[in-house]
Structures are given as structure tokens and as C-alpha cells.
Short mmCIF file of C-alpha atoms in Angstrom, two decimals:
data_model
loop_
_atom_site.label_atom_id
_atom_site.label_comp_id
_atom_site.label_asym_id
_atom_site.label_seq_id
_atom_site.Cartn_x
_atom_site.Cartn_y
_atom_site.Cartn_z
CA MET O 20 -17.80 9.46 11.02
CA CYS O 21 -16.01 11.34 8.28
CA ALA O 22 -18.07 12.10 5.20
CA ARG O 23 -16.42 15.38 4.27
CA TYR O 24 -12.77 16.39 4.10
CA THR O 25 -10.44 18.76 2.26
CA LEU O 26 -7.27 18.89 0.21
CA THR O 27 -6.46 22.51 -0.54
CA ALA O 28 -2.65 22.46 -0.39
CA GLU O 29 -0.57 23.41 -3.40
CA GLU O 30 0.48 20.55 -5.64
CA LYS O 31 4.17 21.11 -4.78
CA GLU O 32 3.35 20.74 -1.09
CA ILE O 33 1.52 17.47 -1.71
CA LEU O 34 4.41 16.08 -3.75
CA LYS O 35 6.93 17.27 -1.16
CA ASN O 36 5.24 15.14 1.48
CA ASN O 37 4.38 12.33 -0.95
CA PRO O 38 7.23 12.18 -3.49
CA TYR O 39 5.50 9.98 -6.04
CA GLN O 40 4.17 10.38 -9.58
CA LEU O 41 0.86 12.21 -9.70
CA ILE O 42 -1.50 10.72 -12.29
CA GLY O 43 -3.93 13.23 -13.76
CA ALA O 44 -4.63 16.85 -12.94
CA TYR O 45 -4.94 18.15 -9.39
CA GLU O 46 -7.49 20.74 -8.31
CA PRO O 47 -7.68 21.99 -4.69
CA ASP O 48 -10.96 20.99 -3.07
CA ALA O 49 -12.33 22.48 0.15
CA ASN O 50 -15.35 20.18 0.24
CA ILE O 51 -14.66 16.58 -0.78
CA ALA O 52 -17.86 14.61 -0.28
CA ILE O 53 -19.15 11.13 -1.05
CA THR O 54 -18.66 10.12 -4.73
CA ASP O 55 -16.20 13.02 -5.23
CA GLY O 56 -12.64 12.30 -6.31
CA GLY O 57 -9.76 12.14 -3.85
CA LEU O 58 -6.01 11.58 -4.12
CA VAL O 59 -5.00 8.07 -3.07
CA ILE O 60 -1.83 5.94 -2.82
CA THR O 61 -2.46 2.18 -2.84
CA SER O 62 -0.53 -0.82 -1.56
CA ASP O 63 -0.67 -2.27 -5.10
CA GLU O 64 0.80 0.85 -6.74
CA PRO O 65 2.72 2.61 -3.95
CA ASP O 66 4.75 4.82 -6.29
CA ILE O 67 1.85 6.79 -7.78
CA ILE O 68 -0.83 9.17 -6.55
CA GLN O 69 -4.12 8.57 -8.33
CA GLN O 70 -7.69 9.81 -8.30
CA MET O 71 -10.40 7.56 -6.88
CA SER O 72 -14.03 8.08 -5.91
CA PHE O 73 -15.00 8.44 -2.25
CA GLY O 74 -17.23 5.54 -1.17
CA ILE O 75 -16.35 1.90 -1.83
CA VAL O 76 -18.16 0.06 -4.60
CA PRO O 77 -17.59 -3.69 -4.05
CA HIS O 78 -16.12 -5.53 -7.02
CA THR O 79 -19.18 -7.83 -6.96
CA ALA O 80 -21.70 -4.96 -7.21
CA SER O 81 -24.14 -4.90 -10.13
CA SER O 82 -23.35 -1.22 -10.80
CA ASN O 83 -21.04 1.52 -9.56
CA VAL O 84 -23.87 3.34 -7.78
CA LEU O 85 -23.49 3.51 -3.99
CA THR O 86 -26.41 1.84 -2.28
CA PHE O 87 -25.24 1.92 1.37
CA ASP O 88 -22.66 3.58 3.63
CA THR O 89 -19.23 2.44 2.45
CA TRP O 90 -17.32 5.69 2.89
CA ASN O 91 -16.47 5.06 6.56
CA ILE O 92 -15.09 1.74 7.80
CA ARG O 93 -15.18 0.99 11.53
CA SER O 94 -11.73 -0.44 12.23
CA GLU O 95 -13.00 -2.48 15.19
CA GLU O 96 -15.49 -4.32 12.95
CA VAL O 97 -13.66 -4.45 9.62
CA MET O 98 -13.05 -8.21 9.68
CA GLU O 99 -16.71 -8.88 10.48
CA LYS O 100 -18.02 -7.14 7.35
CA LYS O 101 -18.28 -9.04 4.07
CA THR O 102 -17.56 -5.89 2.06
CA TYR O 103 -14.33 -5.04 3.90
CA ALA O 104 -12.89 -8.31 5.25
CA PRO O 105 -11.68 -9.47 1.79
CA LEU O 106 -10.02 -6.08 1.21
CA MET O 107 -8.10 -6.40 4.48
CA LYS O 108 -7.30 -10.03 3.79
CA HIS O 109 -5.75 -9.12 0.44
CA ARG O 110 -4.13 -5.97 1.89
CA LYS O 111 -6.05 -3.53 -0.31
CA THR O 112 -4.91 -0.72 1.92
CA CYS O 113 -4.43 2.88 0.83
CA LEU O 114 -3.40 6.33 1.98
CA ILE O 115 -5.91 9.13 1.45
CA ILE O 116 -4.19 12.51 1.22
CA ALA O 117 -5.91 15.36 3.09
CA ASP O 118 -5.23 18.58 4.94
CA SER O 119 -8.36 18.70 7.13
CA PHE O 120 -11.76 17.18 7.74
CA TYR O 121 -15.15 18.47 8.89
CA GLU O 122 -17.47 17.36 11.65
CA TRP O 123 -20.72 18.92 12.85
CA GLN O 124 -21.86 19.82 16.34
CA LYS O 125 -25.57 19.24 16.83
CA ILE O 126 -27.24 22.35 18.28
CA THR O 127 -30.86 21.39 17.62
CA ASP O 128 -32.55 18.79 15.41
CA THR O 129 -32.39 21.25 12.52
CA ASP O 130 -29.23 23.17 13.36
CA LYS O 131 -25.67 21.85 13.10
CA ARG O 132 -22.47 23.86 13.51
CA PRO O 133 -19.51 22.81 11.30
CA TYR O 134 -15.93 22.57 12.54
CA ARG O 135 -12.72 22.01 10.61
CA PHE O 136 -10.08 19.72 12.13
CA THR O 137 -6.37 19.99 11.29
CA ASN O 138 -3.14 18.78 12.83
CA GLU O 139 0.51 19.81 13.03
CA ARG O 140 1.22 18.78 9.41
CA LYS O 141 0.27 20.75 6.29
CA THR O 142 -0.92 17.54 4.65
CA PHE O 143 -1.47 14.12 6.19
CA CYS O 144 -2.99 10.76 5.32
CA PHE O 145 -6.04 8.89 6.47
CA ALA O 146 -5.80 5.11 6.60
CA GLY O 147 -8.15 3.61 4.03
CA LEU O 148 -9.19 0.62 1.96
CA TRP O 149 -9.85 0.61 -1.75
CA SER O 150 -11.65 -1.52 -4.32
CA GLN O 151 -11.97 -1.83 -8.07
CA TRP O 152 -15.24 -2.42 -9.90
CA ILE O 153 -15.13 -3.32 -13.60
CA ASN O 154 -18.01 -2.48 -15.89
CA PRO O 155 -19.06 -5.87 -17.36
CA GLU O 156 -20.16 -4.25 -20.61
CA THR O 157 -17.27 -1.87 -21.33
CA GLY O 158 -14.44 -3.23 -19.19
CA GLU O 159 -13.96 0.26 -17.72
CA LYS O 160 -12.34 0.28 -14.28
CA HIS O 161 -13.92 2.26 -11.45
CA ARG O 162 -11.72 2.61 -8.35
CA THR O 163 -13.13 3.69 -5.01
CA PHE O 164 -11.97 4.15 -1.42
CA GLY O 165 -13.26 4.39 2.13
CA ILE O 166 -11.77 5.91 5.28
CA MET O 167 -10.99 3.83 8.37
CA THR O 168 -12.50 5.24 11.58
CA THR O 169 -11.80 4.82 15.27
CA VAL O 170 -12.97 6.13 18.64
CA ALA O 171 -12.78 9.94 18.76
CA ASN O 172 -10.21 11.77 20.83
CA GLN O 173 -11.38 14.63 23.05
CA THR O 174 -10.80 17.31 20.39
CA VAL O 175 -13.22 15.61 18.00
CA GLY O 176 -15.44 13.91 20.57
CA GLU O 177 -16.53 17.20 22.13
CA ILE O 178 -18.07 18.08 18.76
CA HIS O 179 -19.08 14.76 17.20
CA ASP O 180 -21.95 13.13 19.08
CA LYS O 181 -21.18 9.65 17.73
CA GLN O 182 -17.67 9.79 19.21
CA ARG O 183 -15.91 8.70 16.02
CA MET O 184 -13.05 10.13 13.99
CA PRO O 185 -11.02 9.14 10.92
CA VAL O 186 -7.80 7.20 11.44
CA ILE O 187 -5.00 9.72 10.86
CA LEU O 188 -1.66 7.99 10.40
CA HIS O 189 1.58 9.32 11.83
CA ARG O 190 4.24 9.98 9.22
CA ASN O 191 6.22 6.87 10.22
CA GLU O 192 3.10 4.71 9.90
CA GLU O 193 2.18 5.61 6.33
CA LEU O 194 4.47 3.17 4.53
CA ARG O 195 3.65 0.51 7.13
CA TRP O 196 -0.04 0.85 6.26
CA LEU O 197 0.86 -0.02 2.65
CA ASN O 198 3.06 -2.96 3.63
CA LYS O 199 1.43 -6.13 2.32
CA LYS O 200 3.65 -8.29 4.53
CA LEU O 201 2.10 -7.05 7.75
CA THR O 202 -0.61 -9.11 9.41
CA VAL O 203 -4.14 -7.78 9.74
CA GLU O 204 -3.51 -7.43 13.47
CA GLN O 205 -0.40 -5.33 12.86
CA LEU O 206 -2.32 -3.08 10.49
CA LEU O 207 -5.21 -2.61 12.88
CA GLU O 208 -2.82 -1.62 15.67
CA MET O 209 -2.38 1.66 13.78
CA CYS O 210 -6.10 2.40 13.87
CA LYS O 211 -6.13 4.54 16.99
CA PRO O 212 -7.16 8.11 17.88
CA TYR O 213 -4.72 10.83 16.84
CA PRO O 214 -3.21 12.63 19.87
CA ASP O 215 -5.20 15.60 21.12
CA HIS O 216 -2.17 17.82 21.55
CA MET O 217 -1.37 17.48 17.83
CA MET O 218 -4.81 18.57 16.64
CA ASN O 219 -6.74 21.82 16.26
CA ARG O 220 -10.37 22.61 15.52
CA THR O 221 -11.91 25.75 14.09
CA GLN O 222 -15.54 26.69 13.60
CA VAL O 223 -16.27 27.43 9.94
CA SER O 224 -19.18 28.82 7.97
CA LYS O 225 -22.38 26.81 7.54
CA LYS O 226 -21.84 27.25 3.82
CA VAL O 227 -19.82 24.03 3.99
CA ASN O 228 -23.00 22.15 4.94
CA LYS O 229 -24.09 22.19 1.31
CA VAL O 230 -22.75 19.33 -0.79
CA SER O 231 -21.35 20.49 -4.11
CA THR O 232 -23.08 19.57 -7.38
CA LYS O 233 -22.27 20.27 -11.02
CA LYS O 234 -25.08 22.80 -11.23
CA ASN O 235 -24.30 24.34 -7.86
CA PRO O 236 -20.59 23.93 -7.06
CA ASN O 237 -19.48 24.49 -3.47
CA LYS O 238 -15.73 23.98 -3.46
CA GLY O 239 -14.37 27.45 -2.76
CA ILE O 240 -11.35 27.99 -0.53
CA GLU O 241 -13.41 30.38 1.62
CA LEU O 242 -15.11 27.33 3.16
CA ILE O 243 -12.05 26.60 5.30
CA LYS O 244 -11.76 30.11 6.74
CA PRO O 245 -12.52 30.48 10.46
CA TYR O 246 -16.06 31.60 11.16
CA ASN O 247 -14.92 34.67 13.13
CA GLU O 248 -13.09 35.95 10.05
CA LEU O 249 -16.27 35.82 8.01
CA VAL O 250 -18.59 37.50 10.49
CA ILE O 251 -18.70 41.30 10.73
CA PRO O 252 -19.13 42.21 14.41
CA THR O 253 -21.94 44.57 15.39
CA LEU O 254 -22.88 46.30 18.63
CA PHE O 255 -25.49 43.60 19.17
CA ASP O 256 -23.22 40.54 18.72
#
């Protein structure tokens, strides 16, 4: 599963790797969680980078409040789910820009150790699907996205007990994921584990465990620092 990820790169770095028009202001975020905003490129508007909310709200929903898990989409089952099958059928694919994601290693029932996962690129893209819900009273558009997942590689699987990971696209796959002319089968062929030798993992502070709120923000760049840089060694460590 992938319910928390980051995008902390400078705006110029994001635009260097994704040379499109950025709509709206960009703020680095070391703790993007469900219902937070993320930067997305869609198959319908492939020349712009726009903000959307994390967690798909179906266009048929009665409100834009999430009522079940729609932030992760199992690629093996996507065509079996009534929420996602129409999105795949109509090629509502998207790229979700990131520079890392978090997973937790279960130590005990009450203790989980967070790890940050990166790869050889400064920024990369998850494969995703997106949807648009329209407020029936105001006509306001609310766009949302979810991240495709696949079986975990060893780097992630040694940490994540459910053996899942987000689908990270190779650079040469990104435009293909947005290609509306590809079949569903061709799209799903890209939903595979990212190679182990291209990934790294780093233990980070448990401070990242806390989801950010307006009253208690938790978005600081210190969240991505390796745990051993934050701990002061003692004679008893």
C-alpha cells in the first residue's frame, strides 16, 4: 500500500523533468497523505501539471467525502472494481509526481518503524487514475487521484508486511501511461515492481507517523532525513 509520499524537490527540478505548465502555486511537502493535494498530469490534459486531492471520489458519489479506501488501486484487480473499471475503460490515467514514499515496518502491534523509499531519479512518477466529481449545487469541480499498486520488490517487501508497493513508471513509460490509444492490457503491462537495484530505503524519524492537520501541521523537510542523522549517539546506544 502507499498512503503517504513526498514531493520536496525544487520547482525548477520538477519542471526540468516534467516540462509542462504548472497550474497554481507549488509548496514542497514531506508528508503527502490522504485528502492532501498532489501534483498530477492527466491523459486528458497532458501539457499541464495540476493539483488534485489524494483519494478518488467517484463522479457518482453523493459528496466529495471519502468513505472507503480509494487511494490505492490494485492493478491486478482494477477491471473488477466498479469504481476503477470505468476510469481504465475511458483511459483516465495520470502521472503522480513524487520524489519518495513511506512504508512502515511492524515491530509490535503498537510500534511501527517508518522507512523512506527513493530511486535513482530526483523525481519520478507513480502510475495513477483520476476522477472528477462535480458539486450538484454549485457546479464546482473536485478532482482526485489514486495510486496504482503492484506486488512489492524485495527492497519494499522486506519492510511492508502486505507485500505491496506503488507502481513507479520508468521514464520511457510515462508518456505511454497517458496514451489513450493503448489498450487496457498494454497499460497494465507497465504495472510491475520497480527494479531492486534502482531503489534505496532509509529509516526515518517516527515523527512522520503523524498525519498533518491545519491545527498541527507536519510537513517539515526534516521528516525525510535519515534516522541516524537525527539521533545523538550515547555510550549506552
